[in-house]
XYZ file of C-alpha atoms in Angstrom:
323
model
C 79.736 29.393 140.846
C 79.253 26.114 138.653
C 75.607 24.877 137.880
C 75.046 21.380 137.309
C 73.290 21.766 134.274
C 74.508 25.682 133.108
C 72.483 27.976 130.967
C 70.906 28.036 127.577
C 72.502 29.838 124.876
C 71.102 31.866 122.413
C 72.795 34.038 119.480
C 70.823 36.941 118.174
C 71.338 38.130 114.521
C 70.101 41.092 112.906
C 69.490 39.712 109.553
C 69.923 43.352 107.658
C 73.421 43.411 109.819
C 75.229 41.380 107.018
C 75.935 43.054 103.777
C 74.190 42.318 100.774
C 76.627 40.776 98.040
C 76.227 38.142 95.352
C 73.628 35.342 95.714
C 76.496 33.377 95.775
C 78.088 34.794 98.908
C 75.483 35.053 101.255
C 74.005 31.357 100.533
C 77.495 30.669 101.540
C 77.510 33.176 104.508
C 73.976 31.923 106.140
C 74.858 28.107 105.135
C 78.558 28.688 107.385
C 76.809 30.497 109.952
C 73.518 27.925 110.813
C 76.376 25.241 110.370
C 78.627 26.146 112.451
C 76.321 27.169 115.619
C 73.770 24.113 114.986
C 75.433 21.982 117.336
C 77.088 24.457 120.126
C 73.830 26.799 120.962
C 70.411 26.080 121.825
C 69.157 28.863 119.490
C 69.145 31.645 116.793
C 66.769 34.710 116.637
C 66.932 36.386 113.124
C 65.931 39.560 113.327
C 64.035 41.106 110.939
C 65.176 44.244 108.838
C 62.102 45.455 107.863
C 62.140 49.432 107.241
C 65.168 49.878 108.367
C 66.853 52.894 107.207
C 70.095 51.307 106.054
C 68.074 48.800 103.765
C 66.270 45.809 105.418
C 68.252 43.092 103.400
C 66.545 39.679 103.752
C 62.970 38.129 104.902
C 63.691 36.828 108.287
C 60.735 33.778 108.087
C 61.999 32.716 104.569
C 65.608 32.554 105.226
C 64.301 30.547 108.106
C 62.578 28.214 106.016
C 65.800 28.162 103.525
C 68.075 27.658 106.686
C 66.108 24.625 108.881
C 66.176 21.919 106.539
C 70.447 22.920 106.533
C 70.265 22.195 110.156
C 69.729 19.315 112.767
C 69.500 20.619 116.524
C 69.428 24.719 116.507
C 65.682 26.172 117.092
C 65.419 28.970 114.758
C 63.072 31.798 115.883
C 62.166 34.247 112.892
C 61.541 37.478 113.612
C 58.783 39.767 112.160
C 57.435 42.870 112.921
C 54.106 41.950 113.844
C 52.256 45.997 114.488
C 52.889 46.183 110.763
C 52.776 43.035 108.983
C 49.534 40.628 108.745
C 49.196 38.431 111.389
C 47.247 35.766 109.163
C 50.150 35.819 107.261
C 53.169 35.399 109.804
C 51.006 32.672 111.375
C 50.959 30.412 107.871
C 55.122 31.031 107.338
C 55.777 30.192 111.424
C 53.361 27.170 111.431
C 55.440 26.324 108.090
C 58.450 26.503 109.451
C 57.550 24.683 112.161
C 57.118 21.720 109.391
C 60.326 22.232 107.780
C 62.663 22.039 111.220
C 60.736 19.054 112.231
C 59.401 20.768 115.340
C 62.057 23.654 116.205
C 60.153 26.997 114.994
C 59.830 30.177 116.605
C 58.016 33.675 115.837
C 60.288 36.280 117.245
C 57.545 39.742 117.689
C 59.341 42.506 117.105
C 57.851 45.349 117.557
C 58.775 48.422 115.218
C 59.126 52.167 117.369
C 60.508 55.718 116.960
C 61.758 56.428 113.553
C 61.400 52.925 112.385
C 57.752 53.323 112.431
C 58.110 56.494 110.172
C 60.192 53.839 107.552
C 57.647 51.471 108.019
C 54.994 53.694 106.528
C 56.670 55.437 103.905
C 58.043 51.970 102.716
C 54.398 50.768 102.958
C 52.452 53.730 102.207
C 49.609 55.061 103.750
C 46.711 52.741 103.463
C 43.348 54.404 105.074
C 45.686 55.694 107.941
C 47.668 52.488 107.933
C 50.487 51.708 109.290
C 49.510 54.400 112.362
C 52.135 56.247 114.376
C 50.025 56.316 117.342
C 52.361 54.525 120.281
C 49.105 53.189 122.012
C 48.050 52.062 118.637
C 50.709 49.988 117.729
C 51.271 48.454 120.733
C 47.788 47.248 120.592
C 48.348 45.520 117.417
C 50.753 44.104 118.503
C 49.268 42.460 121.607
C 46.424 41.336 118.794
C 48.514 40.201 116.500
C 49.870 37.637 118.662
C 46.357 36.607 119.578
C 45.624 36.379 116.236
C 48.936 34.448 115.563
C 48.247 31.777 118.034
C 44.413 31.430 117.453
C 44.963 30.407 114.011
C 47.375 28.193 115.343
C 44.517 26.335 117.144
C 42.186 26.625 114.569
C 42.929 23.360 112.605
C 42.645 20.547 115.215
C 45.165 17.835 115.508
C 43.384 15.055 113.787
C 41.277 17.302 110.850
C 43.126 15.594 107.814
C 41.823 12.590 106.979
C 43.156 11.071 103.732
C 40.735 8.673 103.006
C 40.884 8.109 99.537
C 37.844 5.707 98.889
C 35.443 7.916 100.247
C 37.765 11.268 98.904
C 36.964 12.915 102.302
C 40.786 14.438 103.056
C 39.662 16.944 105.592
C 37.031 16.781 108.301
C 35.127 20.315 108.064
C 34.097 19.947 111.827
C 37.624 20.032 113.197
C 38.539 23.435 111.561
C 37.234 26.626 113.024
C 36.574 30.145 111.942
C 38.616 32.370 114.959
C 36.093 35.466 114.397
C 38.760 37.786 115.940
C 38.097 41.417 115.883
C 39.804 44.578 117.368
C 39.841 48.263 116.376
C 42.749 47.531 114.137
C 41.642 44.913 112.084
C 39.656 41.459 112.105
C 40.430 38.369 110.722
C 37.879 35.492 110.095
C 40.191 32.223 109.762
C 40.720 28.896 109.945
C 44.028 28.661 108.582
C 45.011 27.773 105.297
C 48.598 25.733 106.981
C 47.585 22.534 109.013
C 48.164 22.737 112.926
C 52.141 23.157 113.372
C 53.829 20.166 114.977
C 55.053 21.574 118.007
C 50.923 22.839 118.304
C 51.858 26.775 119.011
C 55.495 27.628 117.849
C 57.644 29.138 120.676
C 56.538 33.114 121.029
C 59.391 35.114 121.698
C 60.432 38.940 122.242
C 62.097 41.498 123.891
C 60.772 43.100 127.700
C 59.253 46.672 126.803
C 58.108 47.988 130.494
C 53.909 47.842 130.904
C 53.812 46.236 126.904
C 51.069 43.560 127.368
C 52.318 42.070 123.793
C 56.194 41.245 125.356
C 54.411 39.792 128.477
C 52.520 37.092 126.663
C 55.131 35.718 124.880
C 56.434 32.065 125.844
C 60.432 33.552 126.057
C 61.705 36.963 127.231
C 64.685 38.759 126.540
C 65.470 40.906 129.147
C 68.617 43.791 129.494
C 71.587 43.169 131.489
C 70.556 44.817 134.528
C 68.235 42.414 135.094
C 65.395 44.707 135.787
C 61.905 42.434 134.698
C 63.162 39.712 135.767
C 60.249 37.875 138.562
C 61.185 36.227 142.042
C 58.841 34.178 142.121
C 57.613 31.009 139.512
C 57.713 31.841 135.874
C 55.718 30.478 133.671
C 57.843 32.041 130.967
C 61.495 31.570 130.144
C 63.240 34.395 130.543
C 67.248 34.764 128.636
C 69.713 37.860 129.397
C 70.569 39.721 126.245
C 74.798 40.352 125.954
C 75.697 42.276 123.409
C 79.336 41.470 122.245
C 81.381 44.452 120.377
C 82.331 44.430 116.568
C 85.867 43.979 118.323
C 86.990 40.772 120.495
C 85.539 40.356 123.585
C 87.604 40.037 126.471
C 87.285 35.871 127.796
C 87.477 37.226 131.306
C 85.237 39.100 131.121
C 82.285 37.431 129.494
C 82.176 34.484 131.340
C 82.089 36.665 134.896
C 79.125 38.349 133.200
C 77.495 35.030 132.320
C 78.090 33.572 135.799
C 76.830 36.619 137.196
C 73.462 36.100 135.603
C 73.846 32.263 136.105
C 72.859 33.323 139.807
C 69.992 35.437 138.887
C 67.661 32.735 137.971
C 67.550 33.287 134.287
C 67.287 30.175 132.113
C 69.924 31.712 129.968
C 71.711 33.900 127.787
C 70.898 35.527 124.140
C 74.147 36.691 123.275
C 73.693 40.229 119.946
C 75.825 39.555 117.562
C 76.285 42.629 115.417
C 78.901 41.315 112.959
C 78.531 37.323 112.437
C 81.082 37.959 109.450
C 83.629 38.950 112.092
C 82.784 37.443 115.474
C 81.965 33.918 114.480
C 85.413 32.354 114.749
C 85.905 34.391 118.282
C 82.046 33.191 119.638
C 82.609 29.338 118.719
C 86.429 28.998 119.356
C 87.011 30.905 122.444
C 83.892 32.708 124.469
C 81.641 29.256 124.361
C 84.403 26.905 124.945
C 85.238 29.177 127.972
C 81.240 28.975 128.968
C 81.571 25.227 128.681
C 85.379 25.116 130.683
C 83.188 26.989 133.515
C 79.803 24.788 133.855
C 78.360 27.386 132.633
C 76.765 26.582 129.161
C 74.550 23.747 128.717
C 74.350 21.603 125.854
C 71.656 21.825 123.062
C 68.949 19.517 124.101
C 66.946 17.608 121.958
C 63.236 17.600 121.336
C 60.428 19.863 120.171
C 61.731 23.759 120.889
C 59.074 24.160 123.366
C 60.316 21.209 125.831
C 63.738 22.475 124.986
C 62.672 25.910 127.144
C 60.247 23.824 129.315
C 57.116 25.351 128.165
C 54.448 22.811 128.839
C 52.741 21.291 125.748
C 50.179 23.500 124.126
C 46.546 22.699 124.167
C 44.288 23.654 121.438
C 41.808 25.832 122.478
C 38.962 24.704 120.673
C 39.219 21.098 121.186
C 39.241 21.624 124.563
C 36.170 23.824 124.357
C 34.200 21.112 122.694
């Protein structure tokens, strides 16, 4: 089967994947990488390392920021693991990265489980009982954090700087709003201390956990390859099939029958894993997406903010529209 306009593409990157070396080399290794893929996929995820047991190598939002301004078309979606980071926080780095690509940010929610939780609070330490273990617990953070996330996006309005020199006014107090958000986990008072991002709310991304209310308010969903989550009916998300590639060559055949297999599931795309970027680039961007492309089957970057790239509709803030 050929489709007229084929699927998005997406590579996925486990930022603690590559091996830490010389400053040198991996300025070199992430500058190749975004460089190569800027112009042949409609996106990157970075995923971030935190905790993990191996060593969790580089922060996934600041090699975001380092990598936009080295790129023109690729949306970049940073991943952080939002049940155990600050929410306040990953909203100022996401609504700055949204700045620095010029409108093509993304906040990839992990969400940290099973023995990675048990890292995550020995590398933390145990504040009053945080990070918890509790499975409930953190899942419910999670769903707040992204709240959170996104209210503080909304919490400068579009037109609150002023610049106005004669009369030094340079912010209009009125247009900036305290979000008063509080759960059992924690509560955080707001505005923002990073302007309203340019695209409004970032794209919200993450991976389908069965009954997690977090994964299911998320703007894109990464579903398995069996295709189970996936709804019949209108989506008001976009949803992309995760293909994970082995260390060792993948067979052409092969991958672009699994591709056009999903091409007829009504997914908007593909995120294919890559687990060793070192090794698979050359493969990925000289044979498997040329063989996409030879097949209708792999549509072209787009242009645009990130959200009209995936056909989210344009976000409204909140509080102006309360007003």
């Amino acid at each position: 089967m050929t489709l007229p306009n084929g699927l998005q593409v997406g590579i996925g990157v486990d930022v603690a994947a590559y091996p830490q070396g010389s400053h040198t080399s991996q300025r070199d290794f992430w500058r190749t990488l975004i460089s190569r893929l800027d112009d042949v996929v409609e996106f990157i995820t970075l995923e971030d390392g935190f905790a993990a047991a191996g060593g969790d190598g580089l922060d996934a939002i600041l090699l975001a920021n380092w990598l936009a301004p080295r790129s023109r078309k690729i949306g970049i979606l940073a991943g952080a693991p939002i049940n155990h980071l600050e929410p306040f926080h990953v909203s100022t780095a996401v609504a700055t990265l949204d700045y620095v690509s010029e409108g093509r940010a993304g906040l990839f929610a992990q969400q940290l489980r099973g023995d990675r939780v048990l890292q995550a609070r020995q590398a933390i330490g145990a504040l009053s009982g945080f990070p918890t273990t509790d499975g409930p617990a953190l899942e419910q953070d999670a769903k707040d954090g992204i709240d959170v996330i996104r209210r503080l996006w909304d919490s400068w309005e579009e037109d609150a700087i002023i610049r106005d020199r004669e009369s030094f006014r340079f912010l209009d107090g009125a247009k900036l709003h305290y979000i008063n958000f509080q759960s059992a986990g924690f509560k955080v008072l707001g505005p923002s201390i990073t302007p309203r991002p340019p695209q409004g709310q970032p794209v919200v991304a993450a991976v389908q956990i069965e009954g997690d209310d977090a994964s299911a308010t998320a703007d894109v969903v990464f579903i398995g390859s069996d295709l189970r989550g996936l709804p019949d009916g209108p989506k008001a998300q976009a949803f992309f099939v995760d293909l994970d590639i082995d260390a060792a060559a993948a067979s052409v055949t092969d991958f672009v029958a699994e591709v056009g297999r999903i091409a007829t599931s009504g997914a908007n795309g593909v995120r294919v894993i890559v687990r060793d970027p070192k090794r698979q680039l050359d493969h990925l961007v000289n044979e498997l997406l040329p063989a996409l492309e030879g097949a209708s089957l792999l549509r072209k970057p787009g242009s645009g903010t990130l959200r009209e790239r995936f056909g989210l509709p344009a976000a409204v803030n909140r509080y102006t529209s309360a007003a």
